[in-house]
Amino acid sequence: GSERPVILAGGGVHWSKAYGELLTLAELLMAPVATTFMGKGVIPENHPLALGCVGMHGRVEANKAIMASDAILAVGVRFSDRTTGKVDEFCHDAKIIHIDIDPSEIRKNVPVHLPIVADAKYALKAIIDELIRRGFKREKSDWIRRIEMLKKECEDSEPGGDLTAVNAIKLLRKVLPEKAIVTTEVGQNQMWASLHFRVLKPGTFISSGGLGTMGFGFPAALGAKVAVPDVPVVDIAGDGSFLMTEQDLATSVVEDIPVTVMVLNNSSLGMVAQWQRFFFGRRYSHTDLKGVPDFARLAEAFGARGVRVGSLNELEQVLREAVKSDVTVVIDVPIPKEEDVLPIVPPGRSLKDMIC
């Protein structure tokens, strides 16, 4: 039997709404749960078995755990290169069981030892039923104790100090209720949210993975607010990405759809600039947005509310007011221009090569 099992859960768990089954199986197997970015939030991220996201911008504990595993139960996962890093070096020592409703996903990118073509919810329920029939219940193992130590070493600190993207996102989690819905744009803002915004209730985190469409977060927030009007909705945005669909401020005001937009503003196309910094000798090209526009005044021009904050304390106060507002609030949060998303796995490299 496996001594170091890991469950890797992807977007298929969301589509199947197999949240309860996933958690039940993880607890029966005493197996830690890592997720792909598209699977973020399928398990409450404050659960003792939750590792967070794996991959290019995965959490340290998640990447280390999956690379040390000897068995992976992959559920609704595509095994994209953003998840695996260099495919040839992904989890050589692990046997992989792959559950997916789409047979074309099985063995597409990684070798699979046991393929199961099925809906995630039904497959997990069948496994649970069989384990219960056999009276199976795994006790806490050395592997879980090792995972606990790893998680403790990598635990996020409380928000405090300077106004940074990471601190702003941690503060947002502190302010919002569990049921609040968070969307993201695409770029550094998305990966900071992936790393540092803990999803506590399944299905409350919405982002564009796969295609990765800049400008997604704001219209997605409006749609979420229409669907669930009594729940706070916040878009974690970057300045470059928000500019792709900022004209929907008109929609939010005209149609009376109040949401909050937290713009992490480094006045640049930050993810591209980070790559230019890390991998191209700081040869910056067309990534500096030179402080354009004034987001607070832009929001006001549309009839929304705009605020530029200067400290974490001010941000907390504005956030608490914004989520209760009857009009959309755009919060301009100036962050350091060279604040990087870390960890990062360089393109074409193994998860073991992550830069922290």
CSV table of C-alpha atoms in Angstrom, one decimal:
chain,number,residue,atom,x,y,z
A,1,GLY,CA,0.0,0.0,0.0
A,2,SER,CA,0.9,3.6,-0.4
A,3,GLU,CA,2.9,5.3,2.4
A,4,ARG,CA,2.8,8.8,1.0
A,5,PRO,CA,-0.5,9.4,-0.8
A,6,VAL,CA,-1.6,12.7,-2.2
A,7,ILE,CA,-5.0,13.6,-3.8
A,8,LEU,CA,-4.7,16.1,-6.6
A,9,ALA,CA,-8.0,17.7,-7.3
A,10,GLY,CA,-8.8,19.8,-10.3
A,11,GLY,CA,-11.7,21.7,-11.9
A,12,GLY,CA,-13.6,18.5,-12.6
A,13,VAL,CA,-14.4,18.4,-8.9
A,14,HIS,CA,-16.1,21.8,-9.2
A,15,TRP,CA,-18.1,20.8,-12.3
A,16,SER,CA,-19.2,17.6,-10.6
A,17,LYS,CA,-19.8,19.4,-7.2
A,18,ALA,CA,-18.0,16.5,-5.6
A,19,TYR,CA,-16.9,18.6,-2.6
A,20,GLY,CA,-18.4,16.4,0.1
A,21,GLU,CA,-17.1,13.2,-1.5
A,22,LEU,CA,-13.6,14.6,-1.9
A,23,LEU,CA,-13.4,15.6,1.7
A,24,THR,CA,-14.8,12.3,3.0
A,25,LEU,CA,-12.3,10.3,1.0
A,26,ALA,CA,-9.4,12.4,2.0
A,27,GLU,CA,-10.3,11.9,5.7
A,28,LEU,CA,-10.8,8.2,5.2
A,29,LEU,CA,-7.4,7.8,3.5
A,30,MET,CA,-5.7,10.4,5.6
A,31,ALA,CA,-4.4,11.8,2.4
A,32,PRO,CA,-3.4,15.5,2.0
A,33,VAL,CA,-5.2,17.3,-0.9
A,34,ALA,CA,-3.4,19.5,-3.3
A,35,THR,CA,-5.3,21.3,-6.1
A,36,THR,CA,-4.6,22.6,-9.5
A,37,PHE,CA,-5.4,26.3,-10.0
A,38,MET,CA,-8.7,25.4,-11.5
A,39,GLY,CA,-9.4,23.2,-8.5
A,40,LYS,CA,-8.7,25.9,-6.0
A,41,GLY,CA,-11.4,25.9,-3.3
A,42,VAL,CA,-12.7,22.3,-3.8
A,43,ILE,CA,-11.6,21.7,-0.2
A,44,PRO,CA,-11.7,24.4,2.5
A,45,GLU,CA,-8.2,25.7,2.5
A,46,ASN,CA,-8.0,25.9,6.3
A,47,HIS,CA,-8.6,22.2,6.5
A,48,PRO,CA,-5.7,20.3,8.1
A,49,LEU,CA,-5.4,18.1,5.0
A,50,ALA,CA,-5.4,21.0,2.5
A,51,LEU,CA,-2.1,21.8,0.8
A,52,GLY,CA,-3.2,24.6,-1.6
A,53,CYS,CA,-2.3,24.8,-5.3
A,54,VAL,CA,0.5,23.1,-7.0
A,55,GLY,CA,2.5,24.2,-10.1
A,56,MET,CA,4.4,27.1,-11.5
A,57,HIS,CA,3.1,29.4,-8.8
A,58,GLY,CA,2.1,26.7,-6.4
A,59,ARG,CA,2.6,26.8,-2.6
A,60,VAL,CA,5.9,25.4,-1.4
A,61,GLU,CA,4.2,22.8,0.8
A,62,ALA,CA,2.0,21.6,-2.1
A,63,ASN,CA,4.9,21.3,-4.6
A,64,LYS,CA,7.1,19.5,-2.1
A,65,ALA,CA,4.4,17.1,-1.0
A,66,ILE,CA,3.4,16.0,-4.4
A,67,MET,CA,6.9,15.6,-5.6
A,68,ALA,CA,7.6,13.4,-2.5
A,69,SER,CA,4.4,11.3,-2.9
A,70,ASP,CA,4.4,7.6,-3.9
A,71,ALA,CA,0.7,7.6,-5.1
A,72,ILE,CA,-1.4,10.3,-6.6
A,73,LEU,CA,-5.2,10.1,-6.9
A,74,ALA,CA,-5.9,12.7,-9.6
A,75,VAL,CA,-9.5,13.8,-9.8
A,76,GLY,CA,-10.8,16.0,-12.7
A,77,VAL,CA,-7.2,17.1,-13.6
A,78,ARG,CA,-5.7,17.9,-17.0
A,79,PHE,CA,-2.1,17.7,-15.9
A,80,SER,CA,-1.2,21.0,-17.7
A,81,ASP,CA,2.3,22.2,-17.7
A,82,ARG,CA,1.3,24.9,-15.3
A,83,THR,CA,0.6,22.1,-12.8
A,84,THR,CA,3.3,19.6,-13.6
A,85,GLY,CA,6.3,21.7,-14.5
A,86,LYS,CA,8.7,19.7,-16.7
A,87,VAL,CA,6.5,16.7,-17.4
A,88,ASP,CA,9.4,14.3,-17.8
A,89,GLU,CA,10.4,15.0,-14.2
A,90,PHE,CA,6.9,15.0,-12.6
A,91,CYS,CA,6.5,12.6,-9.7
A,92,HIS,CA,8.6,9.7,-11.0
A,93,ASP,CA,8.2,7.7,-7.8
A,94,ALA,CA,4.4,7.9,-7.8
A,95,LYS,CA,1.8,5.6,-9.1
A,96,ILE,CA,-1.0,7.7,-10.7
A,97,ILE,CA,-4.7,6.9,-10.6
A,98,HIS,CA,-6.5,9.3,-12.9
A,99,ILE,CA,-10.3,9.9,-12.7
A,100,ASP,CA,-11.7,12.1,-15.4
A,101,ILE,CA,-15.0,12.2,-17.3
A,102,ASP,CA,-13.2,12.9,-20.6
A,103,PRO,CA,-11.2,9.9,-21.8
A,104,SER,CA,-9.0,12.1,-24.0
A,105,GLU,CA,-7.5,13.6,-20.9
A,106,ILE,CA,-6.2,10.3,-19.6
A,107,ARG,CA,-2.5,9.7,-20.4
A,108,LYS,CA,-2.5,12.8,-22.6
A,109,ASN,CA,0.4,14.4,-20.6
A,110,VAL,CA,1.5,12.0,-18.0
A,111,PRO,CA,1.7,8.2,-17.6
A,112,VAL,CA,-1.3,6.8,-15.7
A,113,HIS,CA,-1.2,3.4,-13.9
A,114,LEU,CA,-5.0,3.1,-13.3
A,115,PRO,CA,-7.3,5.1,-15.6
A,116,ILE,CA,-10.9,5.6,-14.5
A,117,VAL,CA,-13.3,7.3,-17.0
A,118,ALA,CA,-16.2,8.6,-14.8
A,119,ASP,CA,-17.8,11.6,-13.3
A,120,ALA,CA,-15.8,12.7,-10.3
A,121,LYS,CA,-18.8,12.6,-7.9
A,122,TYR,CA,-19.9,9.1,-8.8
A,123,ALA,CA,-16.4,7.7,-8.9
A,124,LEU,CA,-15.4,9.1,-5.5
A,125,LYS,CA,-18.7,7.9,-4.0
A,126,ALA,CA,-18.1,4.4,-5.3
A,127,ILE,CA,-14.6,4.3,-3.8
A,128,ILE,CA,-15.9,5.6,-0.4
A,129,ASP,CA,-18.7,3.0,-0.4
A,130,GLU,CA,-16.2,0.2,-1.0
A,131,LEU,CA,-13.8,1.5,1.7
A,132,ILE,CA,-16.6,1.7,4.2
A,133,ARG,CA,-17.8,-1.8,3.2
A,134,ARG,CA,-14.3,-3.1,4.0
A,135,GLY,CA,-14.2,-1.2,7.3
A,136,PHE,CA,-11.2,0.8,6.1
A,137,LYS,CA,-10.0,3.8,8.1
A,138,ARG,CA,-6.4,5.0,8.0
A,139,GLU,CA,-4.8,6.3,11.1
A,140,LYS,CA,-2.6,9.3,11.3
A,141,SER,CA,0.8,8.4,9.7
A,142,ASP,CA,4.3,9.6,9.7
A,143,TRP,CA,3.5,11.1,6.3
A,144,ILE,CA,0.7,13.2,7.8
A,145,ARG,CA,3.1,14.3,10.6
A,146,ARG,CA,5.6,15.3,7.9
A,147,ILE,CA,2.9,17.2,6.0
A,148,GLU,CA,1.9,19.0,9.2
A,149,MET,CA,5.5,20.1,9.8
A,150,LEU,CA,5.9,21.3,6.2
A,151,LYS,CA,2.6,23.3,6.4
A,152,LYS,CA,3.8,24.9,9.7
A,153,GLU,CA,7.1,25.9,8.1
A,154,CYS,CA,5.2,27.5,5.2
A,155,GLU,CA,2.3,29.1,7.1
A,156,ASP,CA,1.3,32.6,6.1
A,157,SER,CA,1.8,35.3,8.6
A,158,GLU,CA,-0.9,37.7,9.5
A,159,PRO,CA,-1.2,40.9,7.4
A,160,GLY,CA,0.8,43.7,8.7
A,161,GLY,CA,3.4,46.3,7.9
A,162,ASP,CA,3.7,47.7,4.4
A,163,LEU,CA,1.0,48.0,1.8
A,164,THR,CA,1.9,45.1,-0.5
A,165,ALA,CA,-0.2,42.9,-2.8
A,166,VAL,CA,0.3,39.9,-0.4
A,167,ASN,CA,-0.7,41.9,2.6
A,168,ALA,CA,-3.8,43.3,0.8
A,169,ILE,CA,-5.0,39.9,-0.2
A,170,LYS,CA,-4.5,38.5,3.3
A,171,LEU,CA,-6.4,41.5,4.7
A,172,LEU,CA,-9.2,40.9,2.3
A,173,ARG,CA,-9.6,37.3,3.6
A,174,LYS,CA,-9.7,38.7,7.1
A,175,VAL,CA,-12.5,41.2,6.2
A,176,LEU,CA,-14.7,39.0,4.1
A,177,PRO,CA,-17.2,36.4,5.4
A,178,GLU,CA,-16.8,32.8,4.3
A,179,LYS,CA,-19.6,33.0,1.8
A,180,ALA,CA,-18.3,36.0,0.0
A,181,ILE,CA,-17.4,35.4,-3.7
A,182,VAL,CA,-14.0,36.5,-5.0
A,183,THR,CA,-13.1,36.8,-8.7
A,184,THR,CA,-9.7,37.6,-10.1
A,185,GLU,CA,-8.3,39.1,-13.2
A,186,VAL,CA,-5.3,37.5,-14.9
A,187,GLY,CA,-1.7,38.1,-14.2
A,188,GLN,CA,0.2,38.6,-10.9
A,189,ASN,CA,-3.0,39.5,-9.1
A,190,GLN,CA,-4.4,36.0,-10.0
A,191,MET,CA,-1.3,34.2,-8.7
A,192,TRP,CA,-1.1,36.2,-5.5
A,193,ALA,CA,-4.8,35.3,-4.9
A,194,SER,CA,-4.0,31.7,-5.6
A,195,LEU,CA,-1.2,31.6,-3.1
A,196,HIS,CA,-2.6,33.8,-0.3
A,197,PHE,CA,-6.4,34.1,-0.5
A,198,ARG,CA,-7.7,31.1,1.4
A,199,VAL,CA,-11.0,29.8,0.0
A,200,LEU,CA,-13.1,28.6,3.0
A,201,LYS,CA,-16.3,27.6,1.1
A,202,PRO,CA,-16.3,25.6,-2.1
A,203,GLY,CA,-17.4,27.4,-5.2
A,204,THR,CA,-16.7,31.0,-3.9
A,205,PHE,CA,-13.5,31.6,-6.0
A,206,ILE,CA,-13.9,32.3,-9.7
A,207,SER,CA,-11.0,32.9,-12.1
A,208,SER,CA,-10.0,32.3,-15.7
A,209,GLY,CA,-7.5,29.4,-15.9
A,210,GLY,CA,-6.6,27.5,-19.1
A,211,LEU,CA,-7.4,30.4,-21.4
A,212,GLY,CA,-6.3,33.0,-18.9
A,213,THR,CA,-8.3,36.0,-20.2
A,214,MET,CA,-7.2,39.4,-18.9
A,215,GLY,CA,-10.3,41.5,-18.0
A,216,PHE,CA,-12.3,38.4,-16.9
A,217,GLY,CA,-12.6,39.3,-13.2
A,218,PHE,CA,-14.8,42.4,-13.3
A,219,PRO,CA,-17.6,41.1,-15.6
A,220,ALA,CA,-17.4,37.8,-13.7
A,221,ALA,CA,-18.0,39.7,-10.4
A,222,LEU,CA,-21.0,41.4,-11.9
A,223,GLY,CA,-22.4,38.0,-13.0
A,224,ALA,CA,-21.8,36.5,-9.6
A,225,LYS,CA,-23.6,39.4,-7.9
A,226,VAL,CA,-26.6,39.0,-10.2
A,227,ALA,CA,-26.7,35.3,-9.3
A,228,VAL,CA,-26.2,35.8,-5.6
A,229,PRO,CA,-27.2,39.4,-4.8
A,230,ASP,CA,-27.1,39.1,-1.0
A,231,VAL,CA,-23.5,38.1,-0.9
A,232,PRO,CA,-20.5,40.4,-1.0
A,233,VAL,CA,-18.5,40.1,-4.3
A,234,VAL,CA,-15.0,41.3,-4.7
A,235,ASP,CA,-12.8,41.4,-7.8
A,236,ILE,CA,-9.1,41.1,-7.1
A,237,ALA,CA,-7.6,43.1,-10.0
A,238,GLY,CA,-4.4,44.3,-11.5
A,239,ASP,CA,-4.2,47.7,-13.1
A,240,GLY,CA,-3.4,46.3,-16.5
A,241,SER,CA,-6.1,43.6,-16.5
A,242,PHE,CA,-8.8,45.9,-15.1
A,243,LEU,CA,-8.2,48.3,-18.0
A,244,MET,CA,-9.4,45.5,-20.4
A,245,THR,CA,-13.0,45.7,-19.1
A,246,GLU,CA,-13.2,48.8,-16.9
A,247,GLN,CA,-16.0,50.1,-19.2
A,248,ASP,CA,-18.3,47.6,-17.4
A,249,LEU,CA,-18.4,50.2,-14.6
A,250,ALA,CA,-21.2,51.7,-16.7
A,251,THR,CA,-23.0,48.4,-16.6
A,252,SER,CA,-22.6,48.1,-12.9
A,253,VAL,CA,-24.0,51.6,-12.3
A,254,VAL,CA,-26.8,51.5,-14.9
A,255,GLU,CA,-28.0,48.0,-13.9
A,256,ASP,CA,-27.5,48.6,-10.1
A,257,ILE,CA,-25.0,45.8,-9.6
A,258,PRO,CA,-22.7,46.8,-6.7
A,259,VAL,CA,-19.4,45.0,-6.4
A,260,THR,CA,-16.0,45.9,-5.0
A,261,VAL,CA,-12.9,46.1,-7.2
A,262,MET,CA,-9.5,45.9,-5.4
A,263,VAL,CA,-6.9,47.1,-7.9
A,264,LEU,CA,-3.4,46.0,-7.0
A,265,ASN,CA,-1.7,48.8,-8.8
A,266,ASN,CA,2.0,48.5,-9.7
A,267,SER,CA,1.5,50.7,-12.7
A,268,SER,CA,2.7,47.9,-15.0
A,269,LEU,CA,1.8,44.7,-16.8
A,270,GLY,CA,3.3,43.0,-13.8
A,271,MET,CA,3.6,39.3,-14.8
A,272,VAL,CA,5.2,40.2,-18.1
A,273,ALA,CA,7.5,42.6,-16.3
A,274,GLN,CA,8.4,39.9,-13.7
A,275,TRP,CA,9.4,37.5,-16.5
A,276,GLN,CA,11.5,40.3,-18.1
A,277,ARG,CA,13.1,40.8,-14.7
A,278,PHE,CA,13.8,37.1,-14.0
A,279,PHE,CA,14.5,35.6,-17.4
A,280,PHE,CA,15.5,38.4,-19.8
A,281,GLY,CA,18.0,40.5,-17.9
A,282,ARG,CA,15.6,43.3,-17.0
A,283,ARG,CA,15.1,44.2,-20.7
A,284,TYR,CA,11.7,45.8,-20.1
A,285,SER,CA,9.5,46.3,-23.1
A,286,HIS,CA,6.1,47.9,-23.1
A,287,THR,CA,5.2,46.9,-19.5
A,288,ASP,CA,5.4,50.3,-17.8
A,289,LEU,CA,1.9,51.9,-17.6
A,290,LYS,CA,3.3,55.1,-16.1
A,291,GLY,CA,0.6,55.7,-13.6
A,292,VAL,CA,-2.3,55.9,-16.1
A,293,PRO,CA,-5.1,56.2,-15.3
A,294,ASP,CA,-6.3,57.6,-12.0
A,295,PHE,CA,-8.6,54.7,-11.0
A,296,ALA,CA,-10.5,56.6,-8.3
A,297,ARG,CA,-11.4,59.4,-10.7
A,298,LEU,CA,-12.2,56.9,-13.4
A,299,ALA,CA,-14.7,55.2,-11.1
A,300,GLU,CA,-16.3,58.5,-10.2
A,301,ALA,CA,-16.7,59.5,-13.8
A,302,PHE,CA,-18.9,56.4,-14.3
A,303,GLY,CA,-21.0,57.2,-11.2
A,304,ALA,CA,-19.3,54.6,-9.0
A,305,ARG,CA,-17.2,55.3,-6.0
A,306,GLY,CA,-13.4,55.5,-6.2
A,307,VAL,CA,-10.8,55.5,-3.4
A,308,ARG,CA,-7.0,55.5,-3.4
A,309,VAL,CA,-5.6,54.1,-0.1
A,310,GLY,CA,-2.2,54.7,1.4
A,311,SER,CA,-1.9,52.1,4.2
A,312,LEU,CA,-3.2,48.7,5.3
A,313,ASN,CA,-5.3,50.4,8.1
A,314,GLU,CA,-7.0,52.6,5.5
A,315,LEU,CA,-7.5,49.7,3.2
A,316,GLU,CA,-9.2,47.7,5.9
A,317,GLN,CA,-11.6,50.5,6.7
A,318,VAL,CA,-12.4,51.1,3.0
A,319,LEU,CA,-13.0,47.4,2.4
A,320,ARG,CA,-15.4,47.1,5.3
A,321,GLU,CA,-17.4,50.0,3.9
A,322,ALA,CA,-17.2,48.9,0.3
A,323,VAL,CA,-18.7,45.4,0.8
A,324,LYS,CA,-21.8,47.1,2.3
A,325,SER,CA,-22.0,49.8,-0.4
A,326,ASP,CA,-25.0,50.1,-2.7
A,327,VAL,CA,-22.8,51.2,-5.6
A,328,THR,CA,-19.6,49.7,-7.0
A,329,VAL,CA,-16.4,50.7,-5.3
A,330,VAL,CA,-13.1,50.8,-7.0
A,331,ILE,CA,-10.2,50.7,-4.5
A,332,ASP,CA,-6.8,51.8,-5.9
A,333,VAL,CA,-4.1,50.0,-3.9
A,334,PRO,CA,-0.6,51.2,-4.8
A,335,ILE,CA,1.9,48.3,-4.4
A,336,PRO,CA,5.7,48.1,-5.0
A,337,LYS,CA,6.5,48.1,-8.7
A,338,GLU,CA,8.9,45.1,-8.3
A,339,GLU,CA,6.8,43.0,-5.9
A,340,ASP,CA,7.2,39.5,-7.4
A,341,VAL,CA,4.9,36.5,-7.3
A,342,LEU,CA,6.9,33.8,-5.4
A,343,PRO,CA,7.4,30.9,-5.6
A,344,ILE,CA,7.9,30.6,-9.3
A,345,VAL,CA,9.0,27.5,-11.3
A,346,PRO,CA,11.1,28.7,-14.3
A,347,PRO,CA,9.5,27.6,-17.6
A,348,GLY,CA,10.6,24.2,-18.7
A,349,ARG,CA,11.9,23.3,-15.2
A,350,SER,CA,10.8,20.8,-12.6
A,351,LEU,CA,8.7,21.7,-9.6
A,352,LYS,CA,11.8,20.9,-7.5
A,353,ASP,CA,13.5,23.9,-9.1
A,354,MET,CA,11.0,26.5,-7.7
A,355,ILE,CA,12.5,29.9,-6.8
A,356,CYS,CA,11.2,31.0,-3.4
